[in-house]
mmCIF file of C-alpha atoms and ligand atoms in Angstrom:
data_model
loop_
_atom_site.group_PDB
_atom_site.id
_atom_site.type_symbol
_atom_site.label_atom_id
_atom_site.label_comp_id
_atom_site.label_asym_id
_atom_site.label_seq_id
_atom_site.Cartn_x
_atom_site.Cartn_y
_atom_site.Cartn_z
ATOM 1 C CA MET E 28 0.036 0.035 -0.006
ATOM 2 C CA PRO E 29 1.639 3.310 -1.058
ATOM 3 C CA ARG E 30 2.195 5.762 1.772
ATOM 4 C CA ARG E 31 0.727 9.251 1.358
ATOM 5 C CA PHE E 32 3.225 12.076 0.422
ATOM 6 C CA THR E 33 3.535 14.407 3.342
ATOM 7 C CA ALA E 34 6.899 16.093 2.880
ATOM 8 C CA GLU E 35 6.834 19.768 1.978
ATOM 9 C CA ARG E 36 9.805 19.672 -0.334
ATOM 10 C CA LEU E 37 10.949 17.312 -3.063
ATOM 11 C CA VAL E 38 13.569 17.081 -5.757
ATOM 12 C CA ILE E 39 12.450 17.016 -9.385
ATOM 13 C CA ALA E 40 14.954 14.466 -10.671
ATOM 14 C CA SER E 41 15.438 16.118 -14.147
ATOM 15 C CA HIS E 42 17.915 18.287 -15.814
ATOM 16 C CA ASN E 43 15.483 19.128 -18.548
ATOM 17 C CA PRO E 44 14.189 22.758 -17.924
ATOM 18 C CA GLY E 45 10.955 22.134 -19.890
ATOM 19 C CA LYS E 46 10.044 19.122 -17.758
ATOM 20 C CA VAL E 47 11.074 20.740 -14.604
ATOM 21 C CA GLU E 48 8.819 23.708 -15.372
ATOM 22 C CA GLU E 49 5.821 21.476 -16.157
ATOM 23 C CA ILE E 50 6.295 19.310 -13.051
ATOM 24 C CA ALA E 51 6.733 22.296 -10.725
ATOM 25 C CA ALA E 52 3.485 23.775 -12.118
ATOM 26 C CA LEU E 53 1.690 20.514 -11.438
ATOM 27 C CA LEU E 54 3.020 20.322 -7.849
ATOM 28 C CA ALA E 55 2.379 24.021 -6.958
ATOM 29 C CA PRO E 56 -1.333 23.645 -6.096
ATOM 30 C CA PHE E 57 -0.394 21.060 -3.438
ATOM 31 C CA GLY E 58 1.885 23.461 -1.546
ATOM 32 C CA ILE E 59 4.933 21.229 -2.298
ATOM 33 C CA GLU E 60 8.075 23.230 -2.861
ATOM 34 C CA SER E 61 10.290 21.722 -5.552
ATOM 35 C CA VAL E 62 13.967 22.008 -6.315
ATOM 36 C CA SER E 63 15.515 20.549 -9.484
ATOM 37 C CA ALA E 64 18.354 18.115 -9.500
ATOM 38 C CA ALA E 65 20.321 20.616 -11.626
ATOM 39 C CA ALA E 66 19.883 23.361 -8.987
ATOM 40 C CA LEU E 67 21.189 20.931 -6.299
ATOM 41 C CA GLY E 68 24.176 20.015 -8.514
ATOM 42 C CA LEU E 69 23.194 16.352 -8.634
ATOM 43 C CA LEU E 70 24.682 14.294 -11.432
ATOM 44 C CA GLU E 71 22.488 13.000 -14.213
ATOM 45 C CA PRO E 72 22.542 9.119 -13.930
ATOM 46 C CA GLU E 73 23.033 7.163 -17.137
ATOM 47 C CA GLU E 74 19.582 6.120 -18.599
ATOM 48 C CA SER E 75 20.514 2.514 -18.997
ATOM 49 C CA GLY E 76 17.020 0.991 -18.578
ATOM 50 C CA ALA E 77 15.099 -0.619 -21.361
ATOM 51 C CA THR E 78 11.750 0.886 -20.546
ATOM 52 C CA PHE E 79 10.318 4.179 -19.367
ATOM 53 C CA GLU E 80 9.567 2.611 -15.994
ATOM 54 C CA ALA E 81 13.165 1.434 -15.485
ATOM 55 C CA ASN E 82 14.672 4.837 -16.419
ATOM 56 C CA ALA E 83 12.183 6.797 -14.295
ATOM 57 C CA THR E 84 13.010 4.557 -11.290
ATOM 58 C CA LEU E 85 16.752 4.902 -11.713
ATOM 59 C CA LYS E 86 16.580 8.697 -12.028
ATOM 60 C CA ALA E 87 14.249 9.014 -8.928
ATOM 61 C CA THR E 88 16.204 6.629 -6.712
ATOM 62 C CA ALA E 89 19.567 8.264 -7.630
ATOM 63 C CA ALA E 90 18.231 11.747 -6.747
ATOM 64 C CA ALA E 91 16.617 10.544 -3.447
ATOM 65 C CA GLU E 92 19.783 8.831 -2.317
ATOM 66 C CA ALA E 93 22.039 11.775 -3.271
ATOM 67 C CA SER E 94 19.838 14.385 -1.707
ATOM 68 C CA GLY E 95 18.179 12.739 1.161
ATOM 69 C CA LEU E 96 14.882 14.239 -0.062
ATOM 70 C CA PRO E 97 11.920 12.491 -1.753
ATOM 71 C CA ALA E 98 12.427 12.628 -5.476
ATOM 72 C CA LEU E 99 10.099 12.673 -8.423
ATOM 73 C CA ALA E 100 11.405 11.709 -11.843
ATOM 74 C CA ASP E 101 9.735 11.602 -15.247
ATOM 75 C CA ASP E 102 10.838 9.335 -18.082
ATOM 76 C CA SER E 103 8.967 10.182 -21.184
ATOM 77 C CA GLY E 104 9.019 10.152 -24.939
ATOM 78 C CA LEU E 105 7.376 10.119 -28.261
ATOM 79 C CA VAL E 106 6.249 6.734 -29.427
ATOM 80 C CA VAL E 107 5.399 6.236 -33.110
ATOM 81 C CA PRO E 108 3.926 2.894 -33.996
ATOM 82 C CA ALA E 109 4.880 3.146 -37.659
ATOM 83 C CA LEU E 110 8.492 3.414 -36.498
ATOM 84 C CA ALA E 111 8.232 0.340 -34.263
ATOM 85 C CA GLY E 112 7.852 2.578 -31.145
ATOM 86 C CA ALA E 113 10.849 4.855 -31.895
ATOM 87 C CA PRO E 114 12.085 7.229 -30.746
ATOM 88 C CA GLY E 115 10.535 6.035 -27.517
ATOM 89 C CA ILE E 116 12.963 5.893 -24.534
ATOM 90 C CA TYR E 117 15.619 7.399 -26.947
ATOM 91 C CA SER E 118 13.507 10.550 -27.676
ATOM 92 C CA ALA E 119 16.017 12.862 -25.967
ATOM 93 C CA ARG E 120 19.051 11.148 -27.553
ATOM 94 C CA TRP E 121 17.607 11.625 -31.027
ATOM 95 C CA ALA E 122 18.342 15.373 -30.532
ATOM 96 C CA GLY E 123 22.065 14.657 -30.193
ATOM 97 C CA ARG E 124 24.561 16.338 -27.883
ATOM 98 C CA THR E 125 23.346 19.781 -28.833
ATOM 99 C CA LYS E 126 19.790 18.863 -27.822
ATOM 100 C CA ASP E 127 18.475 20.276 -31.103
ATOM 101 C CA PHE E 128 14.970 19.022 -31.433
ATOM 102 C CA ARG E 129 14.656 20.539 -34.899
ATOM 103 C CA ILE E 130 17.059 17.737 -35.955
ATOM 104 C CA ALA E 131 15.146 15.099 -33.977
ATOM 105 C CA MET E 132 11.732 16.147 -35.443
ATOM 106 C CA ALA E 133 13.254 16.192 -39.016
ATOM 107 C CA GLN E 134 14.546 12.636 -38.360
ATOM 108 C CA VAL E 135 11.080 11.440 -37.360
ATOM 109 C CA HIS E 136 9.496 13.167 -40.298
ATOM 110 C CA CYS E 137 12.039 11.710 -42.820
ATOM 111 C CA ARG E 138 11.831 8.141 -41.404
ATOM 112 C CA LEU E 139 8.033 8.348 -41.645
ATOM 113 C CA GLY E 140 7.845 9.321 -45.198
ATOM 114 C CA ASP E 141 4.333 8.457 -46.249
ATOM 115 C CA LYS E 142 3.678 5.992 -43.362
ATOM 116 C CA ASP E 143 0.931 6.429 -40.812
ATOM 117 C CA ARG E 144 1.477 9.563 -38.711
ATOM 118 C CA SER E 145 -0.320 8.419 -35.467
ATOM 119 C CA ALA E 146 1.832 8.889 -32.375
ATOM 120 C CA ALA E 147 1.562 9.023 -28.640
ATOM 121 C CA PHE E 148 3.430 10.852 -25.839
ATOM 122 C CA VAL E 149 4.064 8.551 -22.920
ATOM 123 C CA ALA E 150 5.193 9.619 -19.421
ATOM 124 C CA VAL E 151 6.144 7.503 -16.423
ATOM 125 C CA LEU E 152 6.578 9.283 -13.096
ATOM 126 C CA ALA E 153 8.552 7.648 -10.353
ATOM 127 C CA LEU E 154 8.308 8.852 -6.757
ATOM 128 C CA ALA E 155 11.211 7.554 -4.650
ATOM 129 C CA ARG E 156 11.537 7.903 -0.974
ATOM 130 C CA ARG E 157 14.555 6.540 0.969
ATOM 131 C CA GLY E 158 13.749 3.169 2.474
ATOM 132 C CA GLU E 159 10.452 2.737 0.638
ATOM 133 C CA ASN E 160 9.209 1.153 -2.575
ATOM 134 C CA THR E 161 9.345 3.461 -5.571
ATOM 135 C CA GLU E 162 5.805 4.310 -6.816
ATOM 136 C CA LEU E 163 5.191 4.373 -10.629
ATOM 137 C CA PHE E 164 2.508 6.199 -12.532
ATOM 138 C CA ARG E 165 2.034 6.023 -16.342
ATOM 139 C CA GLY E 166 0.113 8.489 -18.599
ATOM 140 C CA GLU E 167 -0.373 8.599 -22.416
ATOM 141 C CA ILE E 168 -1.860 10.920 -24.834
ATOM 142 C CA ARG E 169 -2.496 9.945 -28.513
ATOM 143 C CA GLY E 170 -2.423 12.192 -31.464
ATOM 144 C CA ARG E 171 -0.716 12.646 -34.861
ATOM 145 C CA LEU E 172 2.380 14.188 -36.253
ATOM 146 C CA VAL E 173 2.351 17.136 -38.560
ATOM 147 C CA TRP E 174 4.978 18.760 -40.788
ATOM 148 C CA PRO E 175 6.303 21.403 -40.736
ATOM 149 C CA PRO E 176 6.564 21.953 -36.987
ATOM 150 C CA ARG E 177 4.307 24.644 -35.621
ATOM 151 C CA GLY E 178 4.522 26.944 -32.517
ATOM 152 C CA ASP E 179 7.287 27.856 -30.168
ATOM 153 C CA ARG E 180 5.721 26.887 -26.826
ATOM 154 C CA GLY E 181 6.536 23.685 -24.864
ATOM 155 C CA PHE E 182 9.682 21.762 -25.648
ATOM 156 C CA GLY E 183 11.039 18.679 -27.454
ATOM 157 C CA TYR E 184 8.644 17.304 -30.058
ATOM 158 C CA ASP E 185 5.759 19.580 -29.040
ATOM 159 C CA PRO E 186 5.700 21.607 -32.305
ATOM 160 C CA MET E 187 5.006 18.464 -34.458
ATOM 161 C CA PHE E 188 2.343 16.794 -32.208
ATOM 162 C CA VAL E 189 -1.440 17.462 -32.471
ATOM 163 C CA PRO E 190 -3.390 15.712 -29.736
ATOM 164 C CA ALA E 191 -6.332 13.611 -30.947
ATOM 165 C CA GLY E 192 -9.469 15.723 -31.539
ATOM 166 C CA GLY E 193 -7.421 18.981 -31.777
ATOM 167 C CA THR E 194 -6.029 21.153 -34.525
ATOM 168 C CA LEU E 195 -3.279 23.017 -32.701
ATOM 169 C CA THR E 196 0.177 21.366 -31.937
ATOM 170 C CA PHE E 197 1.420 21.265 -28.412
ATOM 171 C CA GLY E 198 3.848 23.946 -29.556
ATOM 172 C CA GLU E 199 0.980 26.266 -30.303
ATOM 173 C CA LEU E 200 -1.319 25.472 -27.348
ATOM 174 C CA ASP E 201 -1.547 27.627 -24.231
ATOM 175 C CA PRO E 202 0.615 25.775 -21.639
ATOM 176 C CA ALA E 203 -2.406 25.615 -19.244
ATOM 177 C CA GLU E 204 -4.283 23.619 -21.915
ATOM 178 C CA LYS E 205 -1.275 21.266 -22.423
ATOM 179 C CA HIS E 206 -1.114 20.755 -18.686
ATOM 180 C CA ARG E 207 -4.688 19.804 -18.647
ATOM 181 C CA VAL E 208 -4.495 16.999 -21.143
ATOM 182 C CA SER E 209 -0.881 15.890 -21.516
ATOM 183 C CA HIS E 210 0.643 12.481 -20.818
ATOM 184 C CA ARG E 211 2.557 14.057 -17.876
ATOM 185 C CA ALA E 212 -0.659 15.515 -16.481
ATOM 186 C CA ARG E 213 -2.376 12.091 -16.790
ATOM 187 C CA ALA E 214 0.448 10.341 -14.993
ATOM 188 C CA PHE E 215 0.386 13.075 -12.392
ATOM 189 C CA ALA E 216 -3.367 12.730 -11.816
ATOM 190 C CA LYS E 217 -2.719 9.044 -10.876
ATOM 191 C CA LEU E 218 0.014 10.101 -8.463
ATOM 192 C CA VAL E 219 -2.377 12.656 -6.877
ATOM 193 C CA GLU E 220 -5.064 10.015 -6.576
ATOM 194 C CA THR E 221 -2.675 7.542 -4.875
ATOM 195 C CA CYS E 222 -0.334 9.751 -2.818
ATOM 196 C CA LEU E 223 -1.518 13.361 -2.468
ATOM 197 C CA ARG E 224 -5.326 13.422 -2.276
ATOM 198 C CA ASP E 225 -6.912 13.821 1.106
ATOM 199 C CA ASP E 226 -9.938 11.640 1.561
HETATM 200 P P1 LIG J 323 13.984 11.764 -20.972
HETATM 201 O O1 LIG J 323 12.692 11.304 -20.278
HETATM 202 O O2 LIG J 323 14.738 12.703 -20.123
HETATM 203 O O3 LIG J 323 14.720 10.556 -21.460
HETATM 204 O O4 LIG J 323 13.474 12.711 -22.178
HETATM 205 C C1 LIG J 323 12.308 12.608 -22.772
HETATM 206 C C2 LIG J 323 12.372 13.272 -24.036
HETATM 207 O O5 LIG J 323 10.984 12.969 -24.700
HETATM 208 C C3 LIG J 323 12.326 14.771 -24.002
HETATM 209 O O6 LIG J 323 13.645 15.294 -24.110
HETATM 210 C C4 LIG J 323 11.566 15.178 -25.217
HETATM 211 O O7 LIG J 323 12.222 15.136 -26.311
HETATM 212 C C5 LIG J 323 10.453 14.133 -25.362
HETATM 213 N N1 LIG J 323 9.297 14.605 -24.569
HETATM 214 C C6 LIG J 323 8.809 14.055 -23.375
HETATM 215 N N2 LIG J 323 7.690 14.703 -22.983
HETATM 216 C C7 LIG J 323 7.487 15.640 -23.909
HETATM 217 C C8 LIG J 323 6.498 16.641 -24.065
HETATM 218 O O8 LIG J 323 5.690 16.913 -23.155
HETATM 219 N N3 LIG J 323 6.631 17.395 -25.185
HETATM 220 C C9 LIG J 323 7.637 17.231 -26.155
HETATM 221 N N4 LIG J 323 8.536 16.276 -26.101
HETATM 222 C C10 LIG J 323 8.514 15.463 -24.994
#
């Protein structure tokens, strides 16, 4: 049985400013102060897992061990069925050392050619607390990929992803609207239900 989260402070175990900003915004209404792993000077562990769950767990446990604080990690990515699930857990790595997502998006577009443009964003959140089991929460949003990319909001692959039933890309949407429907928000809603909600 997962224990309720009662600490006032936690580490967001990510060095990705876009993710840190989104997770901090999701936590804010619960009065939980967050600090990023980068701000604490924590090292980024190697993402050696074969699944979103494994990578989220290793990032969260490394940050919890190093900081002594509870840690929340997100492992996420773009899953394209017509590319056998790629880039998937390698979504960040497709942008190369310079983290240039124009290159990563162009790669997805070129490899797809005229194949089916259905895609999904997946996020797995891991909440690690010293001496306790790590809790995992998964969220997903389906949509389709467009070309050329549109909008300069969000991060990563947002400018080429249109959520199902919508017309605007995540790069064009108001961030509050993205937070309402995104894979990360859906995973977070499960975390809230299990660990944060007062009954
Ligand atoms: P990682 O979880 O740190 O391995 O990185 C996940 C990568 O997936 C990010 O760097 C983005 O490229 C992509 N990604 C995850 N979530 C989103 C999102 O909400 N919008 C756009 N791209 C995302």
